[in-house]
């Protein structure tokens, strides 16, 4: 065919890229907190069950879709069945939305890597973050007051991202992951060692690992485990379909999935150890219980960690290791998100790589630069993130599984595809995990999230903000996804893939 699809040079570079995508901010700042809040050491049981009964099985679905149908999500779904193309676009548009704000957090972390050297936050990290750094305006919902100290670093993040993407799948994405993933492991490994040597580390680890067995009888804990696994593996919203579409025909898919799934979880547990050692130190230094200093997300990274850096011996080194890790972990995830949108656009239009990067990547950069480095950007980011993750990702995963497993009844076909190339064979168990357990859990998560957001709004933030950047964005994404599925493909591509080889 005229349009030759790019390929990875081998399986190991694909595995590296898939690990780079999966290991992200969620491993570092989300897992430790979620585990602590949901039973500590006992959480590892539901977590492992979720990994084995949903995370890895869904990863196999993504791999089978991308590898069998050799396309970005819309093309893969289109080739699966004409009517399911909109699911692919829904995934693509969610990736677009996530990409525009994910870059912002990387830009913050890059700034904090430098701030760590001089401990620029002085003795009040919180005031520094909200005031001197972000200039947060707590009064308005929308605003266009730019904060240059964030805008310039964000521009650099976008330039770096687009350069990697323009270099292509193997030369750009493959090589970036071959460098950054090992570098991340080294940096983060050094951080964990330094954290373990801190006074009070054992107090933190006790708090983290002490099992609360009663948690196992709580449905909420089980849901939290599945939610963490879905989020952390980035399954079922297009990334792994895209990456596996560049694999050579004969590739051991399930073997790769097992490596990726377990690597991601190992990194999470390692992060739990590093983060709680550091929190134990902070609690001890302040003479309070660990419970009082535990945080997750932005609060952990940009308020608690700077405090720790200021209080510990060798703080600047620790800060550089921590924020540097966030940058590398985030960057390899960001390129994977962006590649989904670019690949889809290329497949649909037949446009070359560089023009596609410039238009779609450029558009992402512009939206990102207009919305987030502003005095109202923090709240906007918070709302967009919440709805994209708890509504968008969960919703599209739920619909995709229902359509693949129940409406089209294509799991046997995907199973045969996996087994025809892979060492680790899947069978009825896999079909039950994917077809029954996963949709039940996703459906429950989706409907309870919708109910709670309708009843309570979100995080005490103004209703207009939640309406526009929460519901509004997610509804627009779905409408646009359906519309995109009516736009014609470049001639013949929907059907030409059989001829590829
Ligand atoms: N799964 C990644 C994490 O654990 C985050 C991520 C989100 C990656 C979206 C890609 C796309 O942090
Ligand atoms: Na992850």
mmCIF file with all atom_site columns, N, CA and C in Angstrom, residues 54-122:
data_model
loop_
_atom_site.group_PDB
_atom_site.id
_atom_site.type_symbol
_atom_site.label_atom_id
_atom_site.label_alt_id
_atom_site.label_comp_id
_atom_site.label_asym_id
_atom_site.label_entity_id
_atom_site.label_seq_id
_atom_site.pdbx_PDB_ins_code
_atom_site.Cartn_x
_atom_site.Cartn_y
_atom_site.Cartn_z
_atom_site.occupancy
_atom_site.B_iso_or_equiv
_atom_site.pdbx_formal_charge
_atom_site.auth_seq_id
_atom_site.auth_comp_id
_atom_site.auth_asym_id
_atom_site.auth_atom_id
_atom_site.pdbx_PDB_model_num
ATOM 1   N N  . UNK A 1 54  ? -8.369  -7.295 35.905 1.00 0.00 ? 54  UNK A N  1
ATOM 2   C CA . UNK A 1 54  ? -8.866  -6.214 35.050 1.00 0.00 ? 54  UNK A CA 1
ATOM 3   C C  . UNK A 1 54  ? -7.748  -5.495 34.309 1.00 0.00 ? 54  UNK A C  1
ATOM 4   N N  . UNK A 1 55  ? -6.706  -5.099 35.015 1.00 0.00 ? 55  UNK A N  1
ATOM 5   C CA . UNK A 1 55  ? -5.659  -4.290 34.387 1.00 0.00 ? 55  UNK A CA 1
ATOM 6   C C  . UNK A 1 55  ? -4.983  -5.025 33.246 1.00 0.00 ? 55  UNK A C  1
ATOM 7   N N  . UNK A 1 56  ? -4.379  -6.152 33.555 1.00 0.00 ? 56  UNK A N  1
ATOM 8   C CA . UNK A 1 56  ? -3.654  -6.891 32.523 1.00 0.00 ? 56  UNK A CA 1
ATOM 9   C C  . UNK A 1 56  ? -4.600  -7.452 31.454 1.00 0.00 ? 56  UNK A C  1
ATOM 10  N N  . UNK A 1 57  ? -5.749  -8.016 31.834 1.00 0.00 ? 57  UNK A N  1
ATOM 11  C CA . UNK A 1 57  ? -6.689  -8.459 30.782 1.00 0.00 ? 57  UNK A CA 1
ATOM 12  C C  . UNK A 1 57  ? -7.090  -7.338 29.822 1.00 0.00 ? 57  UNK A C  1
ATOM 13  N N  . UNK A 1 58  ? -7.320  -6.128 30.344 1.00 0.00 ? 58  UNK A N  1
ATOM 14  C CA . UNK A 1 58  ? -7.680  -5.015 29.458 1.00 0.00 ? 58  UNK A CA 1
ATOM 15  C C  . UNK A 1 58  ? -6.514  -4.565 28.596 1.00 0.00 ? 58  UNK A C  1
ATOM 16  N N  . UNK A 1 59  ? -5.326  -4.654 29.181 1.00 0.00 ? 59  UNK A N  1
ATOM 17  C CA . UNK A 1 59  ? -4.133  -4.336 28.402 1.00 0.00 ? 59  UNK A CA 1
ATOM 18  C C  . UNK A 1 59  ? -4.054  -5.252 27.180 1.00 0.00 ? 59  UNK A C  1
ATOM 19  N N  . UNK A 1 60  ? -4.378  -6.518 27.395 1.00 0.00 ? 60  UNK A N  1
ATOM 20  C CA . UNK A 1 60  ? -4.376  -7.472 26.273 1.00 0.00 ? 60  UNK A CA 1
ATOM 21  C C  . UNK A 1 60  ? -5.415  -7.074 25.214 1.00 0.00 ? 60  UNK A C  1
ATOM 22  N N  . UNK A 1 61  ? -6.553  -6.567 25.643 1.00 0.00 ? 61  UNK A N  1
ATOM 23  C CA . UNK A 1 61  ? -7.569  -6.127 24.668 1.00 0.00 ? 61  UNK A CA 1
ATOM 24  C C  . UNK A 1 61  ? -7.006  -5.004 23.806 1.00 0.00 ? 61  UNK A C  1
ATOM 25  N N  . UNK A 1 62  ? -6.378  -4.026 24.460 1.00 0.00 ? 62  UNK A N  1
ATOM 26  C CA . UNK A 1 62  ? -5.797  -2.914 23.708 1.00 0.00 ? 62  UNK A CA 1
ATOM 27  C C  . UNK A 1 62  ? -4.751  -3.415 22.722 1.00 0.00 ? 62  UNK A C  1
ATOM 28  N N  . UNK A 1 63  ? -3.875  -4.276 23.195 1.00 0.00 ? 63  UNK A N  1
ATOM 29  C CA . UNK A 1 63  ? -2.827  -4.790 22.316 1.00 0.00 ? 63  UNK A CA 1
ATOM 30  C C  . UNK A 1 63  ? -3.440  -5.531 21.132 1.00 0.00 ? 63  UNK A C  1
ATOM 31  N N  . UNK A 1 64  ? -4.439  -6.348 21.401 1.00 0.00 ? 64  UNK A N  1
ATOM 32  C CA . UNK A 1 64  ? -5.051  -7.122 20.320 1.00 0.00 ? 64  UNK A CA 1
ATOM 33  C C  . UNK A 1 64  ? -5.714  -6.192 19.305 1.00 0.00 ? 64  UNK A C  1
ATOM 34  N N  . UNK A 1 65  ? -6.406  -5.172 19.788 1.00 0.00 ? 65  UNK A N  1
ATOM 35  C CA . UNK A 1 65  ? -7.072  -4.222 18.888 1.00 0.00 ? 65  UNK A CA 1
ATOM 36  C C  . UNK A 1 65  ? -6.062  -3.504 18.001 1.00 0.00 ? 65  UNK A C  1
ATOM 37  N N  . UNK A 1 66  ? -5.017  -2.965 18.623 1.00 0.00 ? 66  UNK A N  1
ATOM 38  C CA . UNK A 1 66  ? -4.041  -2.183 17.864 1.00 0.00 ? 66  UNK A CA 1
ATOM 39  C C  . UNK A 1 66  ? -3.252  -3.050 16.904 1.00 0.00 ? 66  UNK A C  1
ATOM 40  N N  . UNK A 1 67  ? -2.886  -4.252 17.379 1.00 0.00 ? 67  UNK A N  1
ATOM 41  C CA . UNK A 1 67  ? -2.015  -5.107 16.584 1.00 0.00 ? 67  UNK A CA 1
ATOM 42  C C  . UNK A 1 67  ? -2.777  -5.784 15.459 1.00 0.00 ? 67  UNK A C  1
ATOM 43  N N  . UNK A 1 68  ? -3.967  -6.245 15.763 1.00 0.00 ? 68  UNK A N  1
ATOM 44  C CA . UNK A 1 68  ? -4.745  -6.912 14.714 1.00 0.00 ? 68  UNK A CA 1
ATOM 45  C C  . UNK A 1 68  ? -5.203  -5.922 13.645 1.00 0.00 ? 68  UNK A C  1
ATOM 46  N N  . UNK A 1 69  ? -5.718  -4.782 14.102 1.00 0.00 ? 69  UNK A N  1
ATOM 47  C CA . UNK A 1 69  ? -6.312  -3.857 13.129 1.00 0.00 ? 69  UNK A CA 1
ATOM 48  C C  . UNK A 1 69  ? -5.361  -2.764 12.675 1.00 0.00 ? 69  UNK A C  1
ATOM 49  N N  . UNK A 1 70  ? -4.164  -2.747 13.223 1.00 0.00 ? 70  UNK A N  1
ATOM 50  C CA . UNK A 1 70  ? -3.092  -1.865 12.765 1.00 0.00 ? 70  UNK A CA 1
ATOM 51  C C  . UNK A 1 70  ? -3.538  -0.442 12.519 1.00 0.00 ? 70  UNK A C  1
ATOM 52  N N  . UNK A 1 71  ? -4.057  0.164  13.581 1.00 0.00 ? 71  UNK A N  1
ATOM 53  C CA . UNK A 1 71  ? -4.475  1.549  13.384 1.00 0.00 ? 71  UNK A CA 1
ATOM 54  C C  . UNK A 1 71  ? -4.570  2.298  14.691 1.00 0.00 ? 71  UNK A C  1
ATOM 55  N N  . UNK A 1 72  ? -4.633  3.618  14.573 1.00 0.00 ? 72  UNK A N  1
ATOM 56  C CA . UNK A 1 72  ? -4.965  4.461  15.712 1.00 0.00 ? 72  UNK A CA 1
ATOM 57  C C  . UNK A 1 72  ? -6.375  4.058  16.163 1.00 0.00 ? 72  UNK A C  1
ATOM 58  N N  . UNK A 1 73  ? -6.814  4.498  17.339 1.00 0.00 ? 73  UNK A N  1
ATOM 59  C CA . UNK A 1 73  ? -8.115  4.020  17.842 1.00 0.00 ? 73  UNK A CA 1
ATOM 60  C C  . UNK A 1 73  ? -9.284  4.151  16.865 1.00 0.00 ? 73  UNK A C  1
ATOM 61  N N  . UNK A 1 74  ? -9.479  5.288  16.191 1.00 0.00 ? 74  UNK A N  1
ATOM 62  C CA . UNK A 1 74  ? -10.653 5.357  15.303 1.00 0.00 ? 74  UNK A CA 1
ATOM 63  C C  . UNK A 1 74  ? -10.570 4.350  14.160 1.00 0.00 ? 74  UNK A C  1
ATOM 64  N N  . UNK A 1 75  ? -9.369  4.182  13.624 1.00 0.00 ? 75  UNK A N  1
ATOM 65  C CA . UNK A 1 75  ? -9.200  3.247  12.518 1.00 0.00 ? 75  UNK A CA 1
ATOM 66  C C  . UNK A 1 75  ? -9.358  1.811  13.010 1.00 0.00 ? 75  UNK A C  1
ATOM 67  N N  . UNK A 1 76  ? -8.786  1.519  14.174 1.00 0.00 ? 76  UNK A N  1
ATOM 68  C CA . UNK A 1 76  ? -8.912  0.161  14.713 1.00 0.00 ? 76  UNK A CA 1
ATOM 69  C C  . UNK A 1 76  ? -10.381 -0.165 14.976 1.00 0.00 ? 76  UNK A C  1
ATOM 70  N N  . UNK A 1 77  ? -11.110 0.752  15.593 1.00 0.00 ? 77  UNK A N  1
ATOM 71  C CA . UNK A 1 77  ? -12.538 0.491  15.853 1.00 0.00 ? 77  UNK A CA 1
ATOM 72  C C  . UNK A 1 77  ? -13.334 0.446  14.555 1.00 0.00 ? 77  UNK A C  1
ATOM 73  N N  . UNK A 1 78  ? -12.966 1.298  13.614 1.00 0.00 ? 78  UNK A N  1
ATOM 74  C CA . UNK A 1 78  ? -13.648 1.286  12.333 1.00 0.00 ? 78  UNK A CA 1
ATOM 75  C C  . UNK A 1 78  ? -13.469 -0.069 11.634 1.00 0.00 ? 78  UNK A C  1
ATOM 76  N N  . UNK A 1 79  ? -12.263 -0.608 11.732 1.00 0.00 ? 79  UNK A N  1
ATOM 77  C CA . UNK A 1 79  ? -12.008 -1.896 11.096 1.00 0.00 ? 79  UNK A CA 1
ATOM 78  C C  . UNK A 1 79  ? -12.660 -3.035 11.873 1.00 0.00 ? 79  UNK A C  1
ATOM 79  N N  . UNK A 1 80  ? -12.842 -2.831 13.167 1.00 0.00 ? 80  UNK A N  1
ATOM 80  C CA . UNK A 1 80  ? -13.562 -3.819 13.964 1.00 0.00 ? 80  UNK A CA 1
ATOM 81  C C  . UNK A 1 80  ? -15.008 -3.850 13.504 1.00 0.00 ? 80  UNK A C  1
ATOM 82  N N  . UNK A 1 81  ? -15.597 -2.658 13.393 1.00 0.00 ? 81  UNK A N  1
ATOM 83  C CA . UNK A 1 81  ? -16.974 -2.548 12.926 1.00 0.00 ? 81  UNK A CA 1
ATOM 84  C C  . UNK A 1 81  ? -17.285 -1.094 12.620 1.00 0.00 ? 81  UNK A C  1
ATOM 85  N N  . UNK A 1 82  ? -17.867 -0.885 11.466 1.00 0.00 ? 82  UNK A N  1
ATOM 86  C CA . UNK A 1 82  ? -18.166 0.464  10.989 1.00 0.00 ? 82  UNK A CA 1
ATOM 87  C C  . UNK A 1 82  ? -18.793 1.368  12.061 1.00 0.00 ? 82  UNK A C  1
ATOM 88  N N  . UNK A 1 83  ? -19.769 0.828  12.767 1.00 0.00 ? 83  UNK A N  1
ATOM 89  C CA . UNK A 1 83  ? -20.513 1.649  13.726 1.00 0.00 ? 83  UNK A CA 1
ATOM 90  C C  . UNK A 1 83  ? -19.755 1.992  14.992 1.00 0.00 ? 83  UNK A C  1
ATOM 91  N N  . UNK A 1 84  ? -18.616 1.363  15.222 1.00 0.00 ? 84  UNK A N  1
ATOM 92  C CA . UNK A 1 84  ? -17.952 1.616  16.507 1.00 0.00 ? 84  UNK A CA 1
ATOM 93  C C  . UNK A 1 84  ? -16.829 2.648  16.394 1.00 0.00 ? 84  UNK A C  1
ATOM 94  N N  . UNK A 1 85  ? -16.719 3.278  15.229 1.00 0.00 ? 85  UNK A N  1
ATOM 95  C CA . UNK A 1 85  ? -15.631 4.248  15.057 1.00 0.00 ? 85  UNK A CA 1
ATOM 96  C C  . UNK A 1 85  ? -15.661 5.376  16.088 1.00 0.00 ? 85  UNK A C  1
ATOM 97  N N  . UNK A 1 86  ? -16.864 5.801  16.468 1.00 0.00 ? 86  UNK A N  1
ATOM 98  C CA . UNK A 1 86  ? -16.953 6.938  17.401 1.00 0.00 ? 86  UNK A CA 1
ATOM 99  C C  . UNK A 1 86  ? -16.234 6.656  18.722 1.00 0.00 ? 86  UNK A C  1
ATOM 100 N N  . UNK A 1 87  ? -16.153 5.380  19.102 1.00 0.00 ? 87  UNK A N  1
ATOM 101 C CA . UNK A 1 87  ? -15.456 5.048  20.355 1.00 0.00 ? 87  UNK A CA 1
ATOM 102 C C  . UNK A 1 87  ? -13.985 5.443  20.250 1.00 0.00 ? 87  UNK A C  1
ATOM 103 N N  . UNK A 1 88  ? -13.408 5.163  19.076 1.00 0.00 ? 88  UNK A N  1
ATOM 104 C CA . UNK A 1 88  ? -12.017 5.546  18.851 1.00 0.00 ? 88  UNK A CA 1
ATOM 105 C C  . UNK A 1 88  ? -11.819 7.054  18.952 1.00 0.00 ? 88  UNK A C  1
ATOM 106 N N  . UNK A 1 89  ? -12.733 7.804  18.355 1.00 0.00 ? 89  UNK A N  1
ATOM 107 C CA . UNK A 1 89  ? -12.615 9.281  18.436 1.00 0.00 ? 89  UNK A CA 1
ATOM 108 C C  . UNK A 1 89  ? -12.832 9.769  19.854 1.00 0.00 ? 89  UNK A C  1
ATOM 109 N N  . UNK A 1 90  ? -13.705 9.127  20.570 1.00 0.00 ? 90  UNK A N  1
ATOM 110 C CA . UNK A 1 90  ? -13.925 9.508  21.972 1.00 0.00 ? 90  UNK A CA 1
ATOM 111 C C  . UNK A 1 90  ? -12.593 9.353  22.732 1.00 0.00 ? 90  UNK A C  1
ATOM 112 N N  . UNK A 1 91  ? -11.916 8.235  22.494 1.00 0.00 ? 91  UNK A N  1
ATOM 113 C CA . UNK A 1 91  ? -10.616 8.034  23.142 1.00 0.00 ? 91  UNK A CA 1
ATOM 114 C C  . UNK A 1 91  ? -9.607  9.103  22.714 1.00 0.00 ? 91  UNK A C  1
ATOM 115 N N  . UNK A 1 92  ? -9.606  9.396  21.423 1.00 0.00 ? 92  UNK A N  1
ATOM 116 C CA . UNK A 1 92  ? -8.658  10.382 20.915 1.00 0.00 ? 92  UNK A CA 1
ATOM 117 C C  . UNK A 1 92  ? -8.899  11.749 21.560 1.00 0.00 ? 92  UNK A C  1
ATOM 118 N N  . UNK A 1 93  ? -10.158 12.131 21.648 1.00 0.00 ? 93  UNK A N  1
ATOM 119 C CA . UNK A 1 93  ? -10.455 13.454 22.195 1.00 0.00 ? 93  UNK A CA 1
ATOM 120 C C  . UNK A 1 93  ? -10.168 13.520 23.696 1.00 0.00 ? 93  UNK A C  1
ATOM 121 N N  . UNK A 1 94  ? -10.352 12.414 24.391 1.00 0.00 ? 94  UNK A N  1
ATOM 122 C CA . UNK A 1 94  ? -9.957  12.396 25.801 1.00 0.00 ? 94  UNK A CA 1
ATOM 123 C C  . UNK A 1 94  ? -8.439  12.587 25.910 1.00 0.00 ? 94  UNK A C  1
ATOM 124 N N  . UNK A 1 95  ? -7.714  11.936 25.030 1.00 0.00 ? 95  UNK A N  1
ATOM 125 C CA . UNK A 1 95  ? -6.258  12.118 25.042 1.00 0.00 ? 95  UNK A CA 1
ATOM 126 C C  . UNK A 1 95  ? -5.887  13.569 24.769 1.00 0.00 ? 95  UNK A C  1
ATOM 127 N N  . UNK A 1 96  ? -6.621  14.187 23.852 1.00 0.00 ? 96  UNK A N  1
ATOM 128 C CA . UNK A 1 96  ? -6.362  15.606 23.572 1.00 0.00 ? 96  UNK A CA 1
ATOM 129 C C  . UNK A 1 96  ? -6.554  16.433 24.849 1.00 0.00 ? 96  UNK A C  1
ATOM 130 N N  . UNK A 1 97  ? -7.655  16.193 25.529 1.00 0.00 ? 97  UNK A N  1
ATOM 131 C CA . UNK A 1 97  ? -7.973  16.962 26.738 1.00 0.00 ? 97  UNK A CA 1
ATOM 132 C C  . UNK A 1 97  ? -6.914  16.720 27.831 1.00 0.00 ? 97  UNK A C  1
ATOM 133 N N  . UNK A 1 98  ? -6.544  15.467 28.015 1.00 0.00 ? 98  UNK A N  1
ATOM 134 C CA . UNK A 1 98  ? -5.555  15.175 29.054 1.00 0.00 ? 98  UNK A CA 1
ATOM 135 C C  . UNK A 1 98  ? -4.201  15.801 28.695 1.00 0.00 ? 98  UNK A C  1
ATOM 136 N N  . UNK A 1 99  ? -3.847  15.681 27.426 1.00 0.00 ? 99  UNK A N  1
ATOM 137 C CA . UNK A 1 99  ? -2.560  16.227 26.990 1.00 0.00 ? 99  UNK A CA 1
ATOM 138 C C  . UNK A 1 99  ? -2.398  17.706 27.315 1.00 0.00 ? 99  UNK A C  1
ATOM 139 N N  . UNK A 1 100 ? -3.453  18.477 27.085 1.00 0.00 ? 100 UNK A N  1
ATOM 140 C CA . UNK A 1 100 ? -3.294  19.926 27.263 1.00 0.00 ? 100 UNK A CA 1
ATOM 141 C C  . UNK A 1 100 ? -3.028  20.318 28.718 1.00 0.00 ? 100 UNK A C  1
ATOM 142 N N  . UNK A 1 101 ? -3.512  19.535 29.677 1.00 0.00 ? 101 UNK A N  1
ATOM 143 C CA . UNK A 1 101 ? -3.186  19.947 31.046 1.00 0.00 ? 101 UNK A CA 1
ATOM 144 C C  . UNK A 1 101 ? -2.026  19.152 31.653 1.00 0.00 ? 101 UNK A C  1
ATOM 145 N N  . UNK A 1 102 ? -1.810  17.925 31.155 1.00 0.00 ? 102 UNK A N  1
ATOM 146 C CA . UNK A 1 102 ? -0.712  17.115 31.684 1.00 0.00 ? 102 UNK A CA 1
ATOM 147 C C  . UNK A 1 102 ? 0.621   17.838 31.484 1.00 0.00 ? 102 UNK A C  1
ATOM 148 N N  . UNK A 1 103 ? 0.755   18.503 30.338 1.00 0.00 ? 103 UNK A N  1
ATOM 149 C CA . UNK A 1 103 ? 1.983   19.244 30.037 1.00 0.00 ? 103 UNK A CA 1
ATOM 150 C C  . UNK A 1 103 ? 2.262   20.319 31.086 1.00 0.00 ? 103 UNK A C  1
ATOM 151 N N  . UNK A 1 104 ? 1.171   20.880 31.626 1.00 0.00 ? 104 UNK A N  1
ATOM 152 C CA . UNK A 1 104 ? 1.328   21.972 32.585 1.00 0.00 ? 104 UNK A CA 1
ATOM 153 C C  . UNK A 1 104 ? 1.999   21.475 33.864 1.00 0.00 ? 104 UNK A C  1
ATOM 154 N N  . UNK A 1 105 ? 1.620   20.301 34.303 1.00 0.00 ? 105 UNK A N  1
ATOM 155 C CA . UNK A 1 105 ? 2.198   19.768 35.541 1.00 0.00 ? 105 UNK A CA 1
ATOM 156 C C  . UNK A 1 105 ? 3.684   19.464 35.330 1.00 0.00 ? 105 UNK A C  1
ATOM 157 N N  . UNK A 1 106 ? 4.007   19.011 34.134 1.00 0.00 ? 106 UNK A N  1
ATOM 158 C CA . UNK A 1 106 ? 5.421   18.759 33.841 1.00 0.00 ? 106 UNK A CA 1
ATOM 159 C C  . UNK A 1 106 ? 6.204   20.077 33.884 1.00 0.00 ? 106 UNK A C  1
ATOM 160 N N  . UNK A 1 107 ? 5.592   21.125 33.349 1.00 0.00 ? 107 UNK A N  1
ATOM 161 C CA . UNK A 1 107 ? 6.261   22.431 33.381 1.00 0.00 ? 107 UNK A CA 1
ATOM 162 C C  . UNK A 1 107 ? 6.476   22.889 34.823 1.00 0.00 ? 107 UNK A C  1
ATOM 163 N N  . UNK A 1 108 ? 5.481   22.721 35.680 1.00 0.00 ? 108 UNK A N  1
ATOM 164 C CA . UNK A 1 108 ? 5.661   23.081 37.102 1.00 0.00 ? 108 UNK A CA 1
ATOM 165 C C  . UNK A 1 108 ? 6.819   22.295 37.710 1.00 0.00 ? 108 UNK A C  1
ATOM 166 N N  . UNK A 1 109 ? 6.803   20.977 37.435 1.00 0.00 ? 109 UNK A N  1
ATOM 167 C CA . UNK A 1 109 ? 7.838   20.128 38.038 1.00 0.00 ? 109 UNK A CA 1
ATOM 168 C C  . UNK A 1 109 ? 9.230   20.536 37.541 1.00 0.00 ? 109 UNK A C  1
ATOM 169 N N  . UNK A 1 110 ? 9.300   20.919 36.255 1.00 0.00 ? 110 UNK A N  1
ATOM 170 C CA . UNK A 1 110 ? 10.593  21.362 35.717 1.00 0.00 ? 110 UNK A CA 1
ATOM 171 C C  . UNK A 1 110 ? 11.059  22.610 36.466 1.00 0.00 ? 110 UNK A C  1
ATOM 172 N N  . UNK A 1 111 ? 10.151  23.547 36.706 1.00 0.00 ? 111 UNK A N  1
ATOM 173 C CA . UNK A 1 111 ? 10.514  24.747 37.477 1.00 0.00 ? 111 UNK A CA 1
ATOM 174 C C  . UNK A 1 111 ? 10.995  24.366 38.868 1.00 0.00 ? 111 UNK A C  1
ATOM 175 N N  . UNK A 1 112 ? 10.290  23.439 39.495 1.00 0.00 ? 112 UNK A N  1
ATOM 176 C CA . UNK A 1 112 ? 10.641  23.063 40.876 1.00 0.00 ? 112 UNK A CA 1
ATOM 177 C C  . UNK A 1 112 ? 11.960  22.297 40.946 1.00 0.00 ? 112 UNK A C  1
ATOM 178 N N  . UNK A 1 113 ? 12.361  21.685 39.839 1.00 0.00 ? 113 UNK A N  1
ATOM 179 C CA . UNK A 1 113 ? 13.681  21.051 39.830 1.00 0.00 ? 113 UNK A CA 1
ATOM 180 C C  . UNK A 1 113 ? 14.736  22.130 40.074 1.00 0.00 ? 113 UNK A C  1
ATOM 181 N N  . UNK A 1 114 ? 14.544  23.272 39.433 1.00 0.00 ? 114 UNK A N  1
ATOM 182 C CA . UNK A 1 114 ? 15.492  24.373 39.638 1.00 0.00 ? 114 UNK A CA 1
ATOM 183 C C  . UNK A 1 114 ? 15.282  25.047 40.998 1.00 0.00 ? 114 UNK A C  1
ATOM 184 N N  . UNK A 1 115 ? 14.031  25.232 41.367 1.00 0.00 ? 115 UNK A N  1
ATOM 185 C CA . UNK A 1 115 ? 13.767  25.872 42.665 1.00 0.00 ? 115 UNK A CA 1
ATOM 186 C C  . UNK A 1 115 ? 14.406  25.087 43.807 1.00 0.00 ? 115 UNK A C  1
ATOM 187 N N  . UNK A 1 116 ? 14.514  23.753 43.635 1.00 0.00 ? 116 UNK A N  1
ATOM 188 C CA . UNK A 1 116 ? 15.055  22.928 44.714 1.00 0.00 ? 116 UNK A CA 1
ATOM 189 C C  . UNK A 1 116 ? 16.486  23.324 45.068 1.00 0.00 ? 116 UNK A C  1
ATOM 190 N N  . UNK A 1 117 ? 17.223  23.727 44.059 1.00 0.00 ? 117 UNK A N  1
ATOM 191 C CA . UNK A 1 117 ? 18.637  24.034 44.275 1.00 0.00 ? 117 UNK A CA 1
ATOM 192 C C  . UNK A 1 117 ? 18.795  25.159 45.289 1.00 0.00 ? 117 UNK A C  1
ATOM 193 N N  . UNK A 1 118 ? 17.944  26.173 45.166 1.00 0.00 ? 118 UNK A N  1
ATOM 194 C CA . UNK A 1 118 ? 18.066  27.322 46.074 1.00 0.00 ? 118 UNK A CA 1
ATOM 195 C C  . UNK A 1 118 ? 16.975  27.323 47.140 1.00 0.00 ? 118 UNK A C  1
ATOM 196 N N  . UNK A 1 119 ? 16.163  26.313 47.136 1.00 0.00 ? 119 UNK A N  1
ATOM 197 C CA . UNK A 1 119 ? 14.985  26.283 48.022 1.00 0.00 ? 119 UNK A CA 1
ATOM 198 C C  . UNK A 1 119 ? 14.210  27.600 47.901 1.00 0.00 ? 119 UNK A C  1
ATOM 199 N N  . UNK A 1 120 ? 13.850  27.910 46.666 1.00 0.00 ? 120 UNK A N  1
ATOM 200 C CA . UNK A 1 120 ? 13.258  29.199 46.331 1.00 0.00 ? 120 UNK A CA 1
ATOM 201 C C  . UNK A 1 120 ? 11.965  29.508 47.098 1.00 0.00 ? 120 UNK A C  1
ATOM 202 N N  . UNK A 1 121 ? 11.365  28.484 47.692 1.00 0.00 ? 121 UNK A N  1
ATOM 203 C CA . UNK A 1 121 ? 10.090  28.698 48.383 1.00 0.00 ? 121 UNK A CA 1
ATOM 204 C C  . UNK A 1 121 ? 10.262  29.261 49.787 1.00 0.00 ? 121 UNK A C  1
ATOM 205 N N  . UNK A 1 122 ? 11.516  29.489 50.202 1.00 0.00 ? 122 UNK A N  1
ATOM 206 C CA . UNK A 1 122 ? 11.750  30.060 51.534 1.00 0.00 ? 122 UNK A CA 1
ATOM 207 C C  . UNK A 1 122 ? 11.136  29.200 52.610 1.00 0.00 ? 122 UNK A C  1
#
